[in-house]
Coordinates of C-alpha atoms in Angstrom, one line a residue:
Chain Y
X9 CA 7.9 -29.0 -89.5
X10 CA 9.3 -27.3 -86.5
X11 CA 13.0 -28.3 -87.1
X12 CA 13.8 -25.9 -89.0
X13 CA 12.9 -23.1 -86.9
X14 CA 13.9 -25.5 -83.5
X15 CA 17.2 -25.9 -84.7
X16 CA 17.8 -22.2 -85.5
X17 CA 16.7 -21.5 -81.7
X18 CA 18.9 -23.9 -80.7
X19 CA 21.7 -21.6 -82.7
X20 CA 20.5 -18.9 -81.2
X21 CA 20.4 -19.9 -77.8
X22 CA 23.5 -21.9 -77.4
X23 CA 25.1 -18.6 -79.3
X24 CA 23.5 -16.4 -76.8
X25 CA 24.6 -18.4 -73.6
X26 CA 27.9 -18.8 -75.2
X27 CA 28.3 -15.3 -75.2
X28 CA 27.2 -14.6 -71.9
X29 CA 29.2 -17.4 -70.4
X30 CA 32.2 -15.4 -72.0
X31 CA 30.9 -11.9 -70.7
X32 CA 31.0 -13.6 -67.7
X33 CA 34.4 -15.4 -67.7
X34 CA 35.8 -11.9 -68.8
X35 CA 33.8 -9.8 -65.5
X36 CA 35.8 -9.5 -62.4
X37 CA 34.7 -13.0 -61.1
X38 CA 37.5 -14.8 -59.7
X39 CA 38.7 -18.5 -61.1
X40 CA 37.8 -20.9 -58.7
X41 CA 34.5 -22.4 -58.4
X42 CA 31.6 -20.2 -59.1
X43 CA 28.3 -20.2 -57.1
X44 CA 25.3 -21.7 -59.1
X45 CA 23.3 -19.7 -61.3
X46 CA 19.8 -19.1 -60.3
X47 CA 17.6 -20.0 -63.7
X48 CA 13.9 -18.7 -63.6
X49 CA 11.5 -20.2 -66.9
X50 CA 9.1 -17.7 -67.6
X51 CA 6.0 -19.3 -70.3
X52 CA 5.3 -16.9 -72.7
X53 CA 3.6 -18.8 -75.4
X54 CA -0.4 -18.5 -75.5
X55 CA -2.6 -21.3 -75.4
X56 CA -0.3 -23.7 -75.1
X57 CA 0.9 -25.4 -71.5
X58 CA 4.1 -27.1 -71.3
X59 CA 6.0 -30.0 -69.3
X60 CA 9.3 -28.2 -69.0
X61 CA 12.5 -31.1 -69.1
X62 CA 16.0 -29.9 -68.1
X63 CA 18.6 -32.8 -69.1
X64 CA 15.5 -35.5 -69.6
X65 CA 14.2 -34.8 -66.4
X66 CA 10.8 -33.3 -65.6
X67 CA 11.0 -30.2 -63.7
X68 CA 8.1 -28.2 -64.4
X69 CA 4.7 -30.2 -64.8
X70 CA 2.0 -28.6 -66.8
X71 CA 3.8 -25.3 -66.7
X72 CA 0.9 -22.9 -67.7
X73 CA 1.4 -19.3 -70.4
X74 CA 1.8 -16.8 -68.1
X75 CA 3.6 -18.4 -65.0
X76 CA 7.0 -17.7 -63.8
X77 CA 8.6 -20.8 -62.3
X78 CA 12.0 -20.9 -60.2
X79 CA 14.4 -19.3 -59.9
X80 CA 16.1 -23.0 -60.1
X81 CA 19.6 -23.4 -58.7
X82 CA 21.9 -24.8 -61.7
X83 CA 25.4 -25.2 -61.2
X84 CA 27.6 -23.9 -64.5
X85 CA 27.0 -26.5 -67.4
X86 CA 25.5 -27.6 -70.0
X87 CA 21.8 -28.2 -70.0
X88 CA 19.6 -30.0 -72.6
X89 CA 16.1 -28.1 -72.3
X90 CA 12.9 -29.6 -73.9
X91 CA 9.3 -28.4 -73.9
X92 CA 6.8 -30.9 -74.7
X93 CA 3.1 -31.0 -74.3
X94 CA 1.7 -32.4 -71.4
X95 CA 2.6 -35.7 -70.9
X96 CA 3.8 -36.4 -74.2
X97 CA 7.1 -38.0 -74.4
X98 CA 10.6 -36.0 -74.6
X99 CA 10.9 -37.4 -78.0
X100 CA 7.8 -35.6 -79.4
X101 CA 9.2 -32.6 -77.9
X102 CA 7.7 -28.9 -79.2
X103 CA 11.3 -27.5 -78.4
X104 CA 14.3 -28.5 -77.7
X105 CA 17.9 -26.6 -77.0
X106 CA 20.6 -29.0 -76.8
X107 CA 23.8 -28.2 -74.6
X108 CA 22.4 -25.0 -73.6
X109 CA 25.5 -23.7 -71.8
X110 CA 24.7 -21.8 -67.9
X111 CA 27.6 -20.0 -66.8
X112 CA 28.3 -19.7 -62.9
X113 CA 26.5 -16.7 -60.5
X114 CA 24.3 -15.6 -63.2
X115 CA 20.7 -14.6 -62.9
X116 CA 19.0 -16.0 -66.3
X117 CA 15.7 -15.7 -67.3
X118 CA 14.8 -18.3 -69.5
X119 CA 12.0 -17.4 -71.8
X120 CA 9.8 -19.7 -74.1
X121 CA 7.9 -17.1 -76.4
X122 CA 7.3 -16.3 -79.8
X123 CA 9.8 -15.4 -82.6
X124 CA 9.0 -12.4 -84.7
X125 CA 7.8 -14.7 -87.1
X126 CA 5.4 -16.6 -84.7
X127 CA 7.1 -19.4 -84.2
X128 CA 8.0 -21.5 -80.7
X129 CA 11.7 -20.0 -79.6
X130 CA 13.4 -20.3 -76.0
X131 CA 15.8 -17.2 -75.4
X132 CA 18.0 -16.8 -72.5
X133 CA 18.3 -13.3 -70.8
X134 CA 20.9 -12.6 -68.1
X135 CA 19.0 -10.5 -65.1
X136 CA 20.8 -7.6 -64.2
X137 CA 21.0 -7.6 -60.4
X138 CA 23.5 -5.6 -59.3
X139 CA 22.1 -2.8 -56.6
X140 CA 20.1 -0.3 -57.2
X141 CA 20.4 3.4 -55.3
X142 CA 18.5 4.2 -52.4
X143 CA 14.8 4.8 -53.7
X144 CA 15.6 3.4 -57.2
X145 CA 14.4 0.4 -58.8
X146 CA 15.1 -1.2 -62.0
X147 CA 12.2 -1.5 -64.9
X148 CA 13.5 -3.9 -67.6
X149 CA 11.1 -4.6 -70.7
X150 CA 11.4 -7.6 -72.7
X151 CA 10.0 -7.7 -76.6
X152 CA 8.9 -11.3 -76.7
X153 CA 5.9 -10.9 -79.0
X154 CA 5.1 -12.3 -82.8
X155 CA 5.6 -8.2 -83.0
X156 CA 6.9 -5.6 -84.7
X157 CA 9.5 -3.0 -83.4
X158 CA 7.5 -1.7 -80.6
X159 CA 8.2 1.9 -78.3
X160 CA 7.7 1.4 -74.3
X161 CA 6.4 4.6 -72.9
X162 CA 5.9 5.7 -69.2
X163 CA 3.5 8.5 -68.6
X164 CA 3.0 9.1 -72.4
X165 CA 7.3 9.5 -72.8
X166 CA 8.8 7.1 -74.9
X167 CA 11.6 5.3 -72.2
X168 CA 12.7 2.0 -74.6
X169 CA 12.5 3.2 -78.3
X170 CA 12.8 0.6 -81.2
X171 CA 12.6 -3.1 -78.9
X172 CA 13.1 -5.6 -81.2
X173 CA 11.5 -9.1 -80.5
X174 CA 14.4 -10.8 -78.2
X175 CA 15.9 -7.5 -77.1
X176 CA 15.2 -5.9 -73.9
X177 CA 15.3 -2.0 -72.7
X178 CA 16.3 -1.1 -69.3
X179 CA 16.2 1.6 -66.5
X180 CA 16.7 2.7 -62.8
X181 CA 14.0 4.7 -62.5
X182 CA 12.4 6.6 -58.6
X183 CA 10.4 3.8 -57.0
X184 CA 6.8 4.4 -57.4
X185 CA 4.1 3.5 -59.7
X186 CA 3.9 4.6 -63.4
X187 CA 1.3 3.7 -66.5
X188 CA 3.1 1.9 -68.8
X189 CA 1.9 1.3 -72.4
X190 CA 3.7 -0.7 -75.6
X191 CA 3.1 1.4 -79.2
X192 CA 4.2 0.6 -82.8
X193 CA 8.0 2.1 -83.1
X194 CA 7.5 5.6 -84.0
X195 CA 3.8 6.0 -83.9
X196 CA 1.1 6.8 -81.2
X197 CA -0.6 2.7 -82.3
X198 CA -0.9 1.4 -78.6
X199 CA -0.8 -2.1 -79.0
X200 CA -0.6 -3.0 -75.3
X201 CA -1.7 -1.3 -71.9
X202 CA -1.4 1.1 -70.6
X203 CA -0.8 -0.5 -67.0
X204 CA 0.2 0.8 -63.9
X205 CA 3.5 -1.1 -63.1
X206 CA 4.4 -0.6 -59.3
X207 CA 7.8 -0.1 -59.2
X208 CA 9.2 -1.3 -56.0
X209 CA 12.0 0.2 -54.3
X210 CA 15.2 -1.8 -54.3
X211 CA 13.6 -4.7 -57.1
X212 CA 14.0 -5.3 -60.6
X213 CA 10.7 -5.6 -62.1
X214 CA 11.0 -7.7 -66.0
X215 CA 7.9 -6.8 -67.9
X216 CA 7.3 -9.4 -71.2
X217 CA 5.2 -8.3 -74.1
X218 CA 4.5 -11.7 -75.4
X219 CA 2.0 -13.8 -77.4
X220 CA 1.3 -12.7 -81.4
X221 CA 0.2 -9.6 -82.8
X222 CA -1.1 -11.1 -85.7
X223 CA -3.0 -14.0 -83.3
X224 CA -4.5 -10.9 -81.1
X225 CA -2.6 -12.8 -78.3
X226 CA -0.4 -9.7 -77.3
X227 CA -0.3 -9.9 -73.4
X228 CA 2.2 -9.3 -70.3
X229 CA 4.2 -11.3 -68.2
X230 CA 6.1 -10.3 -65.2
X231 CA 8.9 -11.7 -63.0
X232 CA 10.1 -9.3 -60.2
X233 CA 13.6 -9.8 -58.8
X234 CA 13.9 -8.5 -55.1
X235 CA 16.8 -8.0 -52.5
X236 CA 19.0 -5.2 -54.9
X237 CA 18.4 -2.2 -52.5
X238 CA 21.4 -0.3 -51.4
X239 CA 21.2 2.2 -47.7
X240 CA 20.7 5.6 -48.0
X241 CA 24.2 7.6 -48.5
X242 CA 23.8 8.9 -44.7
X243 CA 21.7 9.7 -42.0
X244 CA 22.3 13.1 -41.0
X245 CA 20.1 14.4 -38.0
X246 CA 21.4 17.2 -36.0
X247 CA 22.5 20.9 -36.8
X248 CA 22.5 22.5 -33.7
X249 CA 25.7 21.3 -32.0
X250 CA 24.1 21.3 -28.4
X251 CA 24.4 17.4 -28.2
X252 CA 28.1 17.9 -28.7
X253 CA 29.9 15.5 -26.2
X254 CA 33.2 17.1 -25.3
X255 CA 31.4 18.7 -22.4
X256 CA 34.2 17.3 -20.2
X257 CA 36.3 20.6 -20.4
X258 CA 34.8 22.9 -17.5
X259 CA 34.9 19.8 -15.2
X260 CA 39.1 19.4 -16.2
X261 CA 38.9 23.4 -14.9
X262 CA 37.3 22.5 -11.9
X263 CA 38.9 19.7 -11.0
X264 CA 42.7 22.0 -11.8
X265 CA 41.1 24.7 -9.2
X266 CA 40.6 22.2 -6.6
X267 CA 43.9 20.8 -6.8
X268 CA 45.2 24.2 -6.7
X269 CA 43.6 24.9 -3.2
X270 CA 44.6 21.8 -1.8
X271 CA 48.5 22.5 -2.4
X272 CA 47.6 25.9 -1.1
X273 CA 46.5 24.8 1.9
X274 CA 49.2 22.5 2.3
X275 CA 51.7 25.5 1.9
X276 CA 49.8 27.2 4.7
X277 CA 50.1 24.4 6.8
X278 CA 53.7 23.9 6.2
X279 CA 54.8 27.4 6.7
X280 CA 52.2 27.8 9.5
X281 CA 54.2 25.2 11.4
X282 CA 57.3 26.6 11.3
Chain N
X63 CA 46.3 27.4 14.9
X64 CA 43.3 29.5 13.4
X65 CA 45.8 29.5 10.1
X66 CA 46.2 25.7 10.7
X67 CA 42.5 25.5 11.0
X68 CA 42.1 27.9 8.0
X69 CA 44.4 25.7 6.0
X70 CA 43.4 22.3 7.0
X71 CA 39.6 23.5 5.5
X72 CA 41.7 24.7 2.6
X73 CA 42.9 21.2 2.1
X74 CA 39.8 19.3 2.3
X75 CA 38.0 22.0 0.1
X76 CA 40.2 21.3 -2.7
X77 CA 40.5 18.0 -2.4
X78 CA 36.6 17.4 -2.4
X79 CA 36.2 19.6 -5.5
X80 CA 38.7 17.6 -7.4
X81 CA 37.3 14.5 -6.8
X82 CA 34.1 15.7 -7.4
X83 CA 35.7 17.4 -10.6
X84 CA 37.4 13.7 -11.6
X85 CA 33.6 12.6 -11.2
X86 CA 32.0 14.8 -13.6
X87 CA 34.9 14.3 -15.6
X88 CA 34.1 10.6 -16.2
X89 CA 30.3 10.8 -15.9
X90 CA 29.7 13.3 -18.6
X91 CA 31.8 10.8 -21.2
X92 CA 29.8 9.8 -23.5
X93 CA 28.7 5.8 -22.3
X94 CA 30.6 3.3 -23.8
X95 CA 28.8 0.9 -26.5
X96 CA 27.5 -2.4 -25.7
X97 CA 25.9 -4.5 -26.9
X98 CA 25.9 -6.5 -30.5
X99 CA 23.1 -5.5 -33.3
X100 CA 20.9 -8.6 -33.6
X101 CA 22.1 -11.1 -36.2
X102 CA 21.6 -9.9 -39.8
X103 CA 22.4 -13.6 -41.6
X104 CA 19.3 -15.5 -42.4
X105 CA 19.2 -19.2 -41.9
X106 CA 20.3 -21.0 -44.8
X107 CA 17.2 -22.1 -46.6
X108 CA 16.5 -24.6 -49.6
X109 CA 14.6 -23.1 -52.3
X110 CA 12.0 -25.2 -54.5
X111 CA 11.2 -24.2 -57.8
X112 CA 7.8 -22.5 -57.3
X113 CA 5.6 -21.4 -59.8
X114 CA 4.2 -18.1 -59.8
X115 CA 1.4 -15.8 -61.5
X116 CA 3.2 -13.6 -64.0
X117 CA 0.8 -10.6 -63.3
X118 CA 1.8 -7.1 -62.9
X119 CA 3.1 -6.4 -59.4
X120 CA 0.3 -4.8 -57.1
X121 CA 1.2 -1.8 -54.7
X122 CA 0.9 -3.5 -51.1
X123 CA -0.4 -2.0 -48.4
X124 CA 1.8 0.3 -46.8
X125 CA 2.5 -0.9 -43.2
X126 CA 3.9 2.7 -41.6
X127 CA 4.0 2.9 -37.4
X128 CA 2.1 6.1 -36.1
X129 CA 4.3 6.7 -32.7
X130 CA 7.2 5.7 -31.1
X131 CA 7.3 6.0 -27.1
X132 CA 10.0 5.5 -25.1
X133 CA 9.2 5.6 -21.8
X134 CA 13.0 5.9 -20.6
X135 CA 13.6 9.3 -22.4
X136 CA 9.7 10.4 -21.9
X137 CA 9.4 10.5 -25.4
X138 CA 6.2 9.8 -27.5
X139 CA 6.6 11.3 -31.1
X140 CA 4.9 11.1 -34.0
X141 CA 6.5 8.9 -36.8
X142 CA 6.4 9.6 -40.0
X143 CA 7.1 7.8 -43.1
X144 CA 9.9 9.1 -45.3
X145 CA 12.1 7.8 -47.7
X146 CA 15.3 9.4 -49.7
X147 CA 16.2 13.3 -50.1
X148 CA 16.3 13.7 -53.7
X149 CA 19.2 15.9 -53.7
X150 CA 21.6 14.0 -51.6
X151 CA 20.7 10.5 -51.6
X152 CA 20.6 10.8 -47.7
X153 CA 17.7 9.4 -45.5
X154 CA 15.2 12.3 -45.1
X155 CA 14.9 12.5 -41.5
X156 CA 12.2 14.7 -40.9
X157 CA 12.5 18.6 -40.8
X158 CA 10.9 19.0 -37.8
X159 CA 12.5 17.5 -34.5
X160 CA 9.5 17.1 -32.6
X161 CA 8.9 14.1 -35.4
X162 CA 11.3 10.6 -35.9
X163 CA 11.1 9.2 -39.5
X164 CA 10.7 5.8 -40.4
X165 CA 12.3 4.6 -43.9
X166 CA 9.1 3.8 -45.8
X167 CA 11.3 1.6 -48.5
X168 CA 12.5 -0.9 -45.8
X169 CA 10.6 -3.1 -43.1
X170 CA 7.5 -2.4 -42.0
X171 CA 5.8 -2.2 -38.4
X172 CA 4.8 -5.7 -38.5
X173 CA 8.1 -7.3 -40.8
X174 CA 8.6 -10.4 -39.4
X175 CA 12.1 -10.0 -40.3
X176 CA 14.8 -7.2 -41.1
X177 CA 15.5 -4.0 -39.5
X178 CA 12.6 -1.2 -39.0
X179 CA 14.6 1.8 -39.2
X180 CA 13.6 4.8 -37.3
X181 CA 15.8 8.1 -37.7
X182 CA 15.3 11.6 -35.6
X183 CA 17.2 14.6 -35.3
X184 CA 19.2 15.0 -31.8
X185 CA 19.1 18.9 -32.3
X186 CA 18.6 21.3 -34.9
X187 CA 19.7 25.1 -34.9
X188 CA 16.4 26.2 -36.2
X189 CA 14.5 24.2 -33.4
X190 CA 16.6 23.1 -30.6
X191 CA 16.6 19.5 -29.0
X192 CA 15.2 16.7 -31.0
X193 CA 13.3 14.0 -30.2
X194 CA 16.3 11.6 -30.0
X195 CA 18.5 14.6 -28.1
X196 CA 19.1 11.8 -25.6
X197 CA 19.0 8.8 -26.7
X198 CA 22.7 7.7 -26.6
X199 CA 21.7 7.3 -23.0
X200 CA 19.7 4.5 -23.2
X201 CA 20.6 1.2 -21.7
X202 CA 20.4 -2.7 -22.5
X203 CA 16.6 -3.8 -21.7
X204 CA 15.1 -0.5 -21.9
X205 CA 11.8 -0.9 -23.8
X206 CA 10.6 0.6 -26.3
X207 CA 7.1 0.9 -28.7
X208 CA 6.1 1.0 -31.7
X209 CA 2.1 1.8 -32.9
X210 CA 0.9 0.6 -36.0
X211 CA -1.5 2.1 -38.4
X212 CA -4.0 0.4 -36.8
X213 CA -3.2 0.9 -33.2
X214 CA -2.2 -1.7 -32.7
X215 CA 1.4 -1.6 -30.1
X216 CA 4.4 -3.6 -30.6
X217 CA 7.2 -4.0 -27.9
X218 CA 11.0 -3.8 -28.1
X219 CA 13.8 -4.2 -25.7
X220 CA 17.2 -1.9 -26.2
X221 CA 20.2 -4.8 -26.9
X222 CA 22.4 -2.5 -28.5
X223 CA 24.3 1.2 -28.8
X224 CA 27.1 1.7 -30.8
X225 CA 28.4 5.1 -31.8
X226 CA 30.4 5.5 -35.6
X227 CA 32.1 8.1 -37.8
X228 CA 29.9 8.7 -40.6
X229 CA 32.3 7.6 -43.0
X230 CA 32.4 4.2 -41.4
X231 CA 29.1 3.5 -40.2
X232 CA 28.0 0.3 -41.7
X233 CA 24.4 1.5 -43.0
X234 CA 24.3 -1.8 -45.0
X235 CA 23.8 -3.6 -41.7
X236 CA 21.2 -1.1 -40.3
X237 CA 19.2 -1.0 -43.4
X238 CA 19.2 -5.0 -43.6
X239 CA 15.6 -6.0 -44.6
X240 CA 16.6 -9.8 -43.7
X241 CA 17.8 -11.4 -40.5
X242 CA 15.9 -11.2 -37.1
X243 CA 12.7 -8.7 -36.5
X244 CA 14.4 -6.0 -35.0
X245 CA 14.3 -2.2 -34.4
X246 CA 16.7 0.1 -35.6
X247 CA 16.9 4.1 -34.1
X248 CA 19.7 6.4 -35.5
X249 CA 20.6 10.1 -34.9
X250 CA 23.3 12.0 -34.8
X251 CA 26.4 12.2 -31.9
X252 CA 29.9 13.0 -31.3
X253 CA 31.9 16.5 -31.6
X254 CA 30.1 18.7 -33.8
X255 CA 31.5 21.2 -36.3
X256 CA 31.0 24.5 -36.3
X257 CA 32.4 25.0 -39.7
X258 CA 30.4 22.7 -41.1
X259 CA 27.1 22.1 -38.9
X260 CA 28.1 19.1 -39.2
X261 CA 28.5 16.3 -36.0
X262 CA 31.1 13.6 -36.7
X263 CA 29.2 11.0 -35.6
X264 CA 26.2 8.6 -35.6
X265 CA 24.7 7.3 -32.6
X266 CA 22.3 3.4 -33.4
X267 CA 20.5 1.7 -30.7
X268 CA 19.6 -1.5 -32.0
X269 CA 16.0 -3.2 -30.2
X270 CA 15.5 -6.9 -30.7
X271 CA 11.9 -7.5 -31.0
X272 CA 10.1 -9.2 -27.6
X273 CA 6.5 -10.0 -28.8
X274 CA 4.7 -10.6 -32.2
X275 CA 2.7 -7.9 -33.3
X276 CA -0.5 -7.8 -31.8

């Protein structure tokens, strides 16, 4: 009874990956052989644990709603992923993306959750993790909830406006903690938090709104991606000019004196002789 | 003879204060570098897929050192954590130059691995000679200590000074947070402008770390 909706993620995802393969292949990234992609599975389906398969192998036992597992290093390819129950056979599978395609130095996030109509999708995201300032860190948000269009807010300002389940909203934003909260688009209907998220400098911290509204299953999943910090612009420490090492010049002018008197004295000598 | 005599003292007068000249000269150069920053590449390391709690991040506790001492440049200041001026995007070394910063967003006084980055002012017109006035003339194996929040003392030995431009110096390396525990102390160095207020320079010792935090 799942085919239907199964198949369509299977669409979906391929299409998805597709696309980001060719995002990719059109960046700046040279042509010869790319480094693998590092491919975290993040379970945000309620209630319901998981044996995670990547082409027919199991790499996740009893992969639990609310873990993060990985990040998994996958070479570029094409990956058959299936989530079955535990210990039930691949063939019985809950979900299953066929020829999912991974495309080379990529930081995917691959996310079992609900579609907006409640049913078991797998979506691929690709991380951003390109640096972040000095004091910065990156807050992505992820709609992967049996949900309406939601609004993130931080503080009680509305940051992500209109997050459609599968879509994400993203910021660099000064490190530090904020409350978070998740509201109906448009309206003040909190529907999840608020939280404080602790924003740490130089990391990207993914925050999933997942499980079903509907199911009052609505919950939060995190991943957080670390090493994107950049250095400060400079270091400057000094104003005053009295370390300032060209202090070499008065000993040039007393070195020149001495000389000086020694050819004097020479002179003297010499005309002293005659 | 007394104008030989008078001459011959000439002589030696001038020839003593131009060596003695020629050694000034040379001794009040700024010391060459030496040294090599310890290694910043990690060892290569296989990763398993792990599985992890998808709960919100927590705020860790911040590890921040209290005091720096350097016996060699009878220095003992107080360290204080800082992090990024606003307007510039500069590290905000502390205002006063009594005080040395350390960058709160990078290693801590226990990291077990990375580069703890302490910065101080050599000078400041407002206030004279900083806390790190002097320290381009520290040498390989002087020591140096750090206090943690706790009290608790951690030793460091002086491997490394190099001097850069500002437009070249590789902060990327200095603010590392991977590679071997070390100890990284920066100020400023080199000709100063006027114009500007500006010096031209950085000066970096770099201090492997000799002992685990106690």
């Amino acid at each position: 009874m799942h085919s239907l909706s199964v198949r369509r993620a299977a669409v979906l995802g391929t299409v998805a990956l597709l696309g980001f393969a060719g995002a990719a292949a059109l960046g700046s990234t040279p042509a010869y052989a790319k480094a693998n992609s590092q491919v975290s599975v993040v379970h945000g389906i309620p209630g319901q644990p998981v044996d995670v398969y990547v082409n027919g192998k199991k790499t996740v036992p009893d992969f639990q709603p609310g873990k993060v597992a990985g990040p998994l290093s996958l070479p570029a390819g094409e990956y058959d992923i299936a989530l079955t129950k535990p210990g039930e056979a691949i063939g019985s599978a809950l979900l299953k993306v066929d020829n999912a395609e991974v495309p080379g130095d990529a930081n995917i996030s691959l996310v079992a959750h609900l579609n907006a109509e409640g049913r078991p999708a797998l979506t691929p995201f690709v991380n951003d993790t390109s640096r972040v300032g000095a004091g910065k860190a990156r807050l992505i948000v992820r709609h992967a909830a049996a949900a309406p269009a939601v609004d993130i807010r931080a503080g009680g300002e509305p940051v992500f406006e209109g997050v459609t389940n599968g879509k994400e909203g993203k910021a660099d934003v000064d490190a530090g903690t904020v409350s978070a909260d998740v509201v109906l688009a448009g309206s003040d209907t909190r529907v999840l938090g608020p939280a404080d998220l602790d924003l740490k400098e130089g990391t990207a911290t993914v925050v999933y709104a997942i499980g079903s509204a509907e199911d009052k299953t609505l919950d939060i999943v995190s991943q957080t991606i670390d090493g994107l910090h950049s250095a400060p612009g400079g270091v400057p420490s000094g104003d005053g000019g009295r370390a300032d090492g060209n202090s070499t010049l008065p000993w040039y002018g007393a070195g020149a004196v001495g000389i000086l008197l020694a050819l004097l004295g020479l002179t003297r000598l010499a005309t002293g002789r005659r | 003879m007394i104008i030989r005599r008078g001459a011959l003292s000439l002589v030696a007068l001038g020839v003593a204060l131009a060596v003695a000249a020629g050694i000034g000269a040379c001794r009040s150069q700024p010391a060459a570098d030496f040294g090599a920053p310890v290694a910043t590449t990690p060892p290569a390391t296989v990763k398993k897929p792990t599985i992890r709690d998808g709960a919100l991040p927590k705020a860790g506790p911040v590890d921040a050192p209290a005091r720096l001492r350097i016996p060699a440049l009878d220095l003992d200041a107080t360290v204080d954590a800082v992090g990024i001026d606003a307007k510039t995007g500069d590290f905000a070394v502390p205002p006063s130059v009594d005080r040395v910063g350390w960058y709160r967003y990078g290693p801590g006084f226990a990291a077990d691995a990375g580069s703890i980055v302490v910065a101080g002012h050599v000078d400041s017109a407002a206030e004279g000679k900083g806390a790190f006035f002097r320290l381009g003339g520290l040498k390989a194996g002087d020591a140096v200590t750090l206090t943690g929040p706790d009290g608790r003392e951690r030793k460091f030995e002086v491997v490394a000074r190099e001097r850069y431009r500002k437009t070249a110096v590789p902060l990327d390396r200095y603010f590392a947070r991977d590679g071997a525990a070390r100890l990284t102390l920066i100020t400023c160095g080199g000709p100063f402008d006027a114009a500007t207020r500006h010096y031209r320079d950085n000066v970096v010792v770099t201090a492997a770390a000799v002992e685990e935090a106690r």
